[in-house]
Short mmCIF file of N, CA, C and O in Angstrom, two decimals:
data_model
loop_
_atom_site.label_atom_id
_atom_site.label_comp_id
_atom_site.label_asym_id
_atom_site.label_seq_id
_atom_site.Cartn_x
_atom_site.Cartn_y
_atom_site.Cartn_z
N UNK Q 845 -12.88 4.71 -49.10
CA UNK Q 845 -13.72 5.91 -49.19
C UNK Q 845 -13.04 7.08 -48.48
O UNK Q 845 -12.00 6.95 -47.85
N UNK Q 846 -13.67 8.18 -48.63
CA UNK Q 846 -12.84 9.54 -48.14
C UNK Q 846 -12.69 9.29 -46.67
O UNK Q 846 -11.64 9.55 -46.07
N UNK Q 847 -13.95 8.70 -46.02
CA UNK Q 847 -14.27 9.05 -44.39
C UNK Q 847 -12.88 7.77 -43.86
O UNK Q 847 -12.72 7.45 -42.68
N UNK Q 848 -12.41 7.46 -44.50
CA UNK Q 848 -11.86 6.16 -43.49
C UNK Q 848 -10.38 6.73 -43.45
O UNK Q 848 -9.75 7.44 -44.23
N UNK Q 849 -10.02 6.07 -42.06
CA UNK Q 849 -8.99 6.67 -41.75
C UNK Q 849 -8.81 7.14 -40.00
O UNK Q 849 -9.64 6.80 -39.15
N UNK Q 850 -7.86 7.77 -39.77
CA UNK Q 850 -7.93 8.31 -38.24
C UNK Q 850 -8.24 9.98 -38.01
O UNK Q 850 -7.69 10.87 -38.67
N UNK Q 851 -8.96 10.14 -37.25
CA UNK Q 851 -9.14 11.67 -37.02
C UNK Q 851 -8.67 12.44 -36.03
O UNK Q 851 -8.64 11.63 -35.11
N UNK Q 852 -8.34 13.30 -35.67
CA UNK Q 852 -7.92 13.80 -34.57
C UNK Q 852 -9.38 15.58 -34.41
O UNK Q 852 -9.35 16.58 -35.13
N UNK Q 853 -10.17 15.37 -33.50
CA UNK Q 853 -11.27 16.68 -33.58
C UNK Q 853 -11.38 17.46 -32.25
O UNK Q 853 -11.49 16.98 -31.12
N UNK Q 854 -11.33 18.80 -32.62
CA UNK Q 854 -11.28 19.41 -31.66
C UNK Q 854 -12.90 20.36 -31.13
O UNK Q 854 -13.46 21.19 -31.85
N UNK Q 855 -13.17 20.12 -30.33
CA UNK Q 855 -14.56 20.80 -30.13
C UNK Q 855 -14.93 22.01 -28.62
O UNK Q 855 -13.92 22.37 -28.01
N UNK Q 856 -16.07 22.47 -28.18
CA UNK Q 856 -15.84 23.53 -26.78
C UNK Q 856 -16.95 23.25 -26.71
O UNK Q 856 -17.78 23.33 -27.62
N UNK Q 857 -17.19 22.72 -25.11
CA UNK Q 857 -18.62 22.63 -24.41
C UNK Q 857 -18.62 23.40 -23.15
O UNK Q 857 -17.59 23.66 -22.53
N UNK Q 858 -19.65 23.72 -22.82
CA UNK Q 858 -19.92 24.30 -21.41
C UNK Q 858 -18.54 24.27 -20.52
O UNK Q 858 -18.05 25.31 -20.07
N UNK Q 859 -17.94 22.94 -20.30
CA UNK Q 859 -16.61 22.56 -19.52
C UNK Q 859 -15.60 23.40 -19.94
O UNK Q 859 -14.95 24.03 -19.11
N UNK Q 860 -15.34 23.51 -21.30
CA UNK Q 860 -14.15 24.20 -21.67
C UNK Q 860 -13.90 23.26 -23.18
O UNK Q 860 -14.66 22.61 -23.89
N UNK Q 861 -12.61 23.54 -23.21
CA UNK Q 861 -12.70 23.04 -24.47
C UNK Q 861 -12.23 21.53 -24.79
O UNK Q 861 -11.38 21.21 -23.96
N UNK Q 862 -12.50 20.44 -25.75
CA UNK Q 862 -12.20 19.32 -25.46
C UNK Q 862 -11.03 18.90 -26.69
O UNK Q 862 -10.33 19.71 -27.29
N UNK Q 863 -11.02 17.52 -26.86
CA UNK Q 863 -9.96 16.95 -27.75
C UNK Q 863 -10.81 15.26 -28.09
O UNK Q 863 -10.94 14.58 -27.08
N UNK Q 864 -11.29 14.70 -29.29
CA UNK Q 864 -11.26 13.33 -29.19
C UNK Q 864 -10.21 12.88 -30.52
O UNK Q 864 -9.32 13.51 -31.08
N UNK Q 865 -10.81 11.32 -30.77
CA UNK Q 865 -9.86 10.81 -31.53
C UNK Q 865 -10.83 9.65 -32.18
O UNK Q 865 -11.25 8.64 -31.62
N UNK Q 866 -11.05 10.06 -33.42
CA UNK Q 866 -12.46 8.99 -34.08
C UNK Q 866 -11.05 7.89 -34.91
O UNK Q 866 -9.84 8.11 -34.96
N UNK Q 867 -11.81 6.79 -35.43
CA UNK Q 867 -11.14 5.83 -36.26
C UNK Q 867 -12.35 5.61 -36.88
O UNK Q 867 -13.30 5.36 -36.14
N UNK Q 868 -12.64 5.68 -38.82
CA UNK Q 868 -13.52 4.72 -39.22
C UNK Q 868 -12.89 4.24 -40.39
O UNK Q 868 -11.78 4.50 -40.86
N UNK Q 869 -13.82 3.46 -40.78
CA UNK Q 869 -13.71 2.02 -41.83
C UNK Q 869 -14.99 2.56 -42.42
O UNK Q 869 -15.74 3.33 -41.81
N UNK Q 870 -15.18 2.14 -43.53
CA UNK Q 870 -16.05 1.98 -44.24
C UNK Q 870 -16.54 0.56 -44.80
O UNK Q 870 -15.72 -0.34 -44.60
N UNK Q 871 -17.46 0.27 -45.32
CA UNK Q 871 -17.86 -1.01 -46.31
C UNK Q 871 -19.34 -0.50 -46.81
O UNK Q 871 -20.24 -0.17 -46.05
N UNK Q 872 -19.43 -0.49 -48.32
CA UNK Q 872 -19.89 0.17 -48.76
C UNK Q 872 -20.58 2.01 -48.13
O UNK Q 872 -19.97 3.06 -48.33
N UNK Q 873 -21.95 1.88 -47.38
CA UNK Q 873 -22.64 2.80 -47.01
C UNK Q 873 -22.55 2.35 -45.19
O UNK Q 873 -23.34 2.89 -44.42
N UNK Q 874 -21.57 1.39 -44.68
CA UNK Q 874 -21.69 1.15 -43.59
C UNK Q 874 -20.00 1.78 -43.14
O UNK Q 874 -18.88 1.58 -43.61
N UNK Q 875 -20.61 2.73 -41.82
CA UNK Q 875 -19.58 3.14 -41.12
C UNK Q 875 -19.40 2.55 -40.10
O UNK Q 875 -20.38 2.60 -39.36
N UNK Q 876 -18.23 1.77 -39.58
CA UNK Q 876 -17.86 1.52 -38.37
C UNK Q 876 -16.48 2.05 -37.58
O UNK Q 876 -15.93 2.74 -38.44
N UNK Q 877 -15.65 2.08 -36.39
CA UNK Q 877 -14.70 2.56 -36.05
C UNK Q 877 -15.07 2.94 -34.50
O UNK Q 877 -15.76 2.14 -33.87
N UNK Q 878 -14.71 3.90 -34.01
CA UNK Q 878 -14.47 4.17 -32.53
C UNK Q 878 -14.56 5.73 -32.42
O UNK Q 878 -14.53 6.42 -33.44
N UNK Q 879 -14.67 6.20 -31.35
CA UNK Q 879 -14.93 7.52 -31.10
C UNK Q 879 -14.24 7.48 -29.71
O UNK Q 879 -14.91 6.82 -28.92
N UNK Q 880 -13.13 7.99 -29.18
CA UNK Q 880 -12.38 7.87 -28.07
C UNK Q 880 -12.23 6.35 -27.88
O UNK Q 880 -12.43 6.13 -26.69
N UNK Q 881 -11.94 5.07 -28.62
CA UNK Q 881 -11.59 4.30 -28.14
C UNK Q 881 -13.24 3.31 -27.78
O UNK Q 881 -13.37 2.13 -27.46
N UNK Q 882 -14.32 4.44 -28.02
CA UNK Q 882 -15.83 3.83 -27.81
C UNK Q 882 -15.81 3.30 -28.91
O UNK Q 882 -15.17 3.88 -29.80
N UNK Q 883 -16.61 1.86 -29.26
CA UNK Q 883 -17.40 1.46 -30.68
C UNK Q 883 -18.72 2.42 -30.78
O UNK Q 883 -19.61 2.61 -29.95
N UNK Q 884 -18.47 3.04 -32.31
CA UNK Q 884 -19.48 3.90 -32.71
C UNK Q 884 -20.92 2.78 -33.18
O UNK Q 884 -20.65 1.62 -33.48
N UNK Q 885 -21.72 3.05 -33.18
CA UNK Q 885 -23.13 2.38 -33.53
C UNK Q 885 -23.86 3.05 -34.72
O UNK Q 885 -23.38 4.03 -35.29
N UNK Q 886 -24.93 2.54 -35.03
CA UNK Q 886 -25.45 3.10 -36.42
C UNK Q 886 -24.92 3.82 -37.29
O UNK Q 886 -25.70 4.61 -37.80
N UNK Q 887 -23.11 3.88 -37.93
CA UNK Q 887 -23.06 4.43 -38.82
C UNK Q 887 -23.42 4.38 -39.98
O UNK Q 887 -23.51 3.27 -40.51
N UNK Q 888 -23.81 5.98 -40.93
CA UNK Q 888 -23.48 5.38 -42.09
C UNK Q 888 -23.14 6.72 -42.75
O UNK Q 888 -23.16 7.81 -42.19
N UNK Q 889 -22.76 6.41 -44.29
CA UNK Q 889 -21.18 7.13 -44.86
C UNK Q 889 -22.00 7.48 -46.74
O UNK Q 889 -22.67 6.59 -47.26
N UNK Q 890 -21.85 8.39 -47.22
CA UNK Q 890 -22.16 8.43 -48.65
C UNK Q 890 -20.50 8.31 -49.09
O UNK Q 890 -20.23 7.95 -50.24
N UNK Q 891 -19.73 8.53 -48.39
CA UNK Q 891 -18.26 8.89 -49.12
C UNK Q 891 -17.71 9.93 -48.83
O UNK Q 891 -16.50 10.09 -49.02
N UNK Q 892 -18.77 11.18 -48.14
CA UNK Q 892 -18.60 12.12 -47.73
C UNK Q 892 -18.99 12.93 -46.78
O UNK Q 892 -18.42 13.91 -46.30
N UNK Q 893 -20.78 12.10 -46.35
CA UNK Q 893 -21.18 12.80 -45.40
C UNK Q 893 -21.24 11.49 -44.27
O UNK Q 893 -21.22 10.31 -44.61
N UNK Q 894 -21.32 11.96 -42.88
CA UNK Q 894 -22.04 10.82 -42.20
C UNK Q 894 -22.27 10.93 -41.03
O UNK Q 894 -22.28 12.03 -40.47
N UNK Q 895 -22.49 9.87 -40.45
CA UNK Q 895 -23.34 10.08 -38.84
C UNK Q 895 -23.42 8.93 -38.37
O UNK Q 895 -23.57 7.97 -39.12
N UNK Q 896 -23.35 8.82 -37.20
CA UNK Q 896 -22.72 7.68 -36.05
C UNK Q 896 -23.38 8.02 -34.57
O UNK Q 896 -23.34 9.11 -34.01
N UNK Q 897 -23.84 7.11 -34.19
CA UNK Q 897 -24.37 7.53 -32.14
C UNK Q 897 -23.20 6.51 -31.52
O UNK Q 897 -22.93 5.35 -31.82
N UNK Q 898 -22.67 7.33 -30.63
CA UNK Q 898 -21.46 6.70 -29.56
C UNK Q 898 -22.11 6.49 -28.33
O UNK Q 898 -23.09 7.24 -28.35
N UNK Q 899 -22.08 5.79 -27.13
CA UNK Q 899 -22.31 5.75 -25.51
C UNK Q 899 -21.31 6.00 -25.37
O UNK Q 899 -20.43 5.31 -25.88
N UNK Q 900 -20.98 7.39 -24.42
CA UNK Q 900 -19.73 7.90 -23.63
C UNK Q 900 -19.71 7.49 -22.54
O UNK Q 900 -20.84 7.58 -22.04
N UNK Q 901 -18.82 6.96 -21.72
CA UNK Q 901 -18.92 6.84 -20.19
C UNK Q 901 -17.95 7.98 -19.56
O UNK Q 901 -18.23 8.44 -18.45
N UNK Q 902 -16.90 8.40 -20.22
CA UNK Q 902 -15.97 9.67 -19.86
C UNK Q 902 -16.28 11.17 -20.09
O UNK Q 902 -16.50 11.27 -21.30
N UNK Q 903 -16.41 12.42 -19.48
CA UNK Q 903 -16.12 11.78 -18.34
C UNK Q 903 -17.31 11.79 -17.16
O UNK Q 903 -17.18 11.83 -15.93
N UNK Q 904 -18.95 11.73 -18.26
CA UNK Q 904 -20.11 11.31 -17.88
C UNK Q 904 -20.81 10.41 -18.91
O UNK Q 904 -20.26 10.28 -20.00
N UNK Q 905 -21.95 9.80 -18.67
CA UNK Q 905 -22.55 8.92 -19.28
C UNK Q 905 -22.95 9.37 -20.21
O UNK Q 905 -23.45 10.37 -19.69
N UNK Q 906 -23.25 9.51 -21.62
CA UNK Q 906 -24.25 10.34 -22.24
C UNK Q 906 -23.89 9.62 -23.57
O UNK Q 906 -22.74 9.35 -23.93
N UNK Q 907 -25.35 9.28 -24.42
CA UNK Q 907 -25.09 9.11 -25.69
C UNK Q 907 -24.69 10.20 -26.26
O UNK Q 907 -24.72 11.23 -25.58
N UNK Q 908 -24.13 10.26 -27.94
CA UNK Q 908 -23.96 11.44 -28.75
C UNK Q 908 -24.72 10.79 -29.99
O UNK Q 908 -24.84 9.59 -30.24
N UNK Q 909 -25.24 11.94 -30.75
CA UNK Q 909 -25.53 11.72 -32.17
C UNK Q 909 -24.53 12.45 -32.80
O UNK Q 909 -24.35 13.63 -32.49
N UNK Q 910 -23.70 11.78 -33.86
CA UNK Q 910 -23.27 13.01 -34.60
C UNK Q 910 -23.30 12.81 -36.21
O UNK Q 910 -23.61 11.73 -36.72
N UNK Q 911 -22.94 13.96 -36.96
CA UNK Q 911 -23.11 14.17 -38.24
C UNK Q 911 -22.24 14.88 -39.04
O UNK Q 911 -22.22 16.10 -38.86
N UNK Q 912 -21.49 14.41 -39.90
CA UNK Q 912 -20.00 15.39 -40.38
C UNK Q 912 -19.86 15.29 -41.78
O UNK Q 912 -20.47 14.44 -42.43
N UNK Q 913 -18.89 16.34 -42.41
CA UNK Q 913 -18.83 16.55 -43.59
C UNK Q 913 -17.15 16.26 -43.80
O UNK Q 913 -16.17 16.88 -43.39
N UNK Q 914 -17.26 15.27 -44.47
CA UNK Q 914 -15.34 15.11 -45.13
C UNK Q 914 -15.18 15.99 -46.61
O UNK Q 914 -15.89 15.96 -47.61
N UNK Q 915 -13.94 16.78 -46.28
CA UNK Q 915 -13.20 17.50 -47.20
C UNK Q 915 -12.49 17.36 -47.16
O UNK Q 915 -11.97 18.13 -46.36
N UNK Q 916 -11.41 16.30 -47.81
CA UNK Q 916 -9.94 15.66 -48.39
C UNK Q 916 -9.54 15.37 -46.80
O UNK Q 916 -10.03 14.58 -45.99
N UNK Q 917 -8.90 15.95 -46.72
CA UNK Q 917 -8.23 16.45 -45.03
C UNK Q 917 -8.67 16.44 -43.67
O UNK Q 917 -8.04 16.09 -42.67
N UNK Q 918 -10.16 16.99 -43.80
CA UNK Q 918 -10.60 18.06 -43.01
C UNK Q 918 -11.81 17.51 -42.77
O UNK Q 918 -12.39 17.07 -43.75
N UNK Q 919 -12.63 17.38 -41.13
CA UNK Q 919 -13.92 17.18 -41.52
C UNK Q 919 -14.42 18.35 -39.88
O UNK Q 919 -13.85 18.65 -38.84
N UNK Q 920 -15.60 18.60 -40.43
CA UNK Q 920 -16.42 19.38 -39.20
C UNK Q 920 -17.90 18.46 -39.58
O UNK Q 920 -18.43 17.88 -40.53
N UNK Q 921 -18.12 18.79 -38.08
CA UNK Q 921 -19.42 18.36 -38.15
C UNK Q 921 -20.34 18.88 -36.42
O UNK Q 921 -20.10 19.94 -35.83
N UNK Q 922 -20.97 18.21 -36.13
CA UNK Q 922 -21.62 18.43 -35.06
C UNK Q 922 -22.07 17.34 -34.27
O UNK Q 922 -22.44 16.37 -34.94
N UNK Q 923 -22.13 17.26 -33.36
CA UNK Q 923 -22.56 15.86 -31.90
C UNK Q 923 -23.72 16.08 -31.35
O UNK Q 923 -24.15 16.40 -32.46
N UNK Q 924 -24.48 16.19 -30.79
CA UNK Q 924 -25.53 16.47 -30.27
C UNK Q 924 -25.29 15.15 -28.70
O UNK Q 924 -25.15 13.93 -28.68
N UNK Q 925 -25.35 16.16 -27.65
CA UNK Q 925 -25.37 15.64 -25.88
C UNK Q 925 -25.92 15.74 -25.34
O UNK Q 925 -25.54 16.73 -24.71
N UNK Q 926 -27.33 15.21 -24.70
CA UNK Q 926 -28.20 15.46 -24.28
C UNK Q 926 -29.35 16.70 -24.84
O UNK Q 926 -30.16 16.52 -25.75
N UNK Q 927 -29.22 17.72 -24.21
CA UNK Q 927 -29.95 18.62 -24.64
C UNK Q 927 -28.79 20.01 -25.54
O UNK Q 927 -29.16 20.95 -26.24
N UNK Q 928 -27.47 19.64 -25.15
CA UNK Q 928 -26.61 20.41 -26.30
C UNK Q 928 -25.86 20.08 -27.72
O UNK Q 928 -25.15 19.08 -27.67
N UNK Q 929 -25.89 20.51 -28.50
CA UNK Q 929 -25.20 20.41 -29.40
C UNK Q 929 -23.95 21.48 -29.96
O UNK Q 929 -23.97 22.69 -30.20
N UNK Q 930 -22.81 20.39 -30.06
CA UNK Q 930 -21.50 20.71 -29.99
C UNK Q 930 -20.73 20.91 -31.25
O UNK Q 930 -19.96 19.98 -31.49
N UNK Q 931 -20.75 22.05 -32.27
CA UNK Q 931 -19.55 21.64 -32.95
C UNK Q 931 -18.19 21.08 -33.31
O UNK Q 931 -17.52 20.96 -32.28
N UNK Q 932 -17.76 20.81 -34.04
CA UNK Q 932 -16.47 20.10 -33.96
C UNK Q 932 -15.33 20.29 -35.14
O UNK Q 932 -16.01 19.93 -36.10
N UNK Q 933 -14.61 20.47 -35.45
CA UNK Q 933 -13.70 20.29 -36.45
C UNK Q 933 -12.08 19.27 -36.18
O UNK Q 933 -11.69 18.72 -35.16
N UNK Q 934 -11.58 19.32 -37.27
CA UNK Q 934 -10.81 18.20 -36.98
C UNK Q 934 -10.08 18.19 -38.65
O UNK Q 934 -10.41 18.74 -39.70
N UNK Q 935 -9.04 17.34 -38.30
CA UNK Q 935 -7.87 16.98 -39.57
C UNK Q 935 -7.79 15.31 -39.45
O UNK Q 935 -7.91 14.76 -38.35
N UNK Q 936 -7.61 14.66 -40.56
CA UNK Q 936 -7.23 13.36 -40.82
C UNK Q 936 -5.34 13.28 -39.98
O UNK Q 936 -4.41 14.05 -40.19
N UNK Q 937 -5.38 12.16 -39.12
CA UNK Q 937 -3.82 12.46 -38.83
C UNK Q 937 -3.50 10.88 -39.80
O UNK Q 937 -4.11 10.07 -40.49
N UNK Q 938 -2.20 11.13 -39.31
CA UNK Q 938 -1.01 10.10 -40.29
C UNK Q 938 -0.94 9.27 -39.72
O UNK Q 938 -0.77 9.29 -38.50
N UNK Q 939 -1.09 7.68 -40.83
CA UNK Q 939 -1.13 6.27 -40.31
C UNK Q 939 0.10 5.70 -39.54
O UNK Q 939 0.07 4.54 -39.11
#
């Protein structure tokens, strides 16, 4: 499916600005993979859109919700951290 693959996303919170590094898989409408090296939880994937909740422990505790749009290459989407929500964009990097 489009979403699978490695990501490299860049996003800016209150702190300044950040850097992660998602991995997913697909199987059918089920997303799985990592979000900094975290196992992501409840994903799921049309092929193009999707959304995943991570537990962060770096470099505070905090679940995320997030929700993103894949375009060939390219995906943005948004996280939601406690009481903020974070945009994000990002490029597919090379296997």
């Amino acid at each position: 499916m489009a979403v699978d693959g490695a990501w490299t996303i860049a996003f800016r919170t209150p702190g300044g600005p950040g850097r992660a590094e998602m991995v997913f898989r697909t199987d059918g409408g089920r997303l799985t993979g990592t979000y900094d090296g975290v196992a992501i939880q409840d994903g799921h994937t049309d092929g193009r859109e999707l959304s995943f909740t991570a537990q962060l422990v770096s470099p505070f505790k905090v679940k995320i919700k997030a929700s993103a749009s894949v375009d060939g290459d390219t995906i943005t989407g948004r996280a939601r951290a406690g009481l903020i929500t974070i945009p994000f964009t990002g490029t597919r990097t090379a296997a």
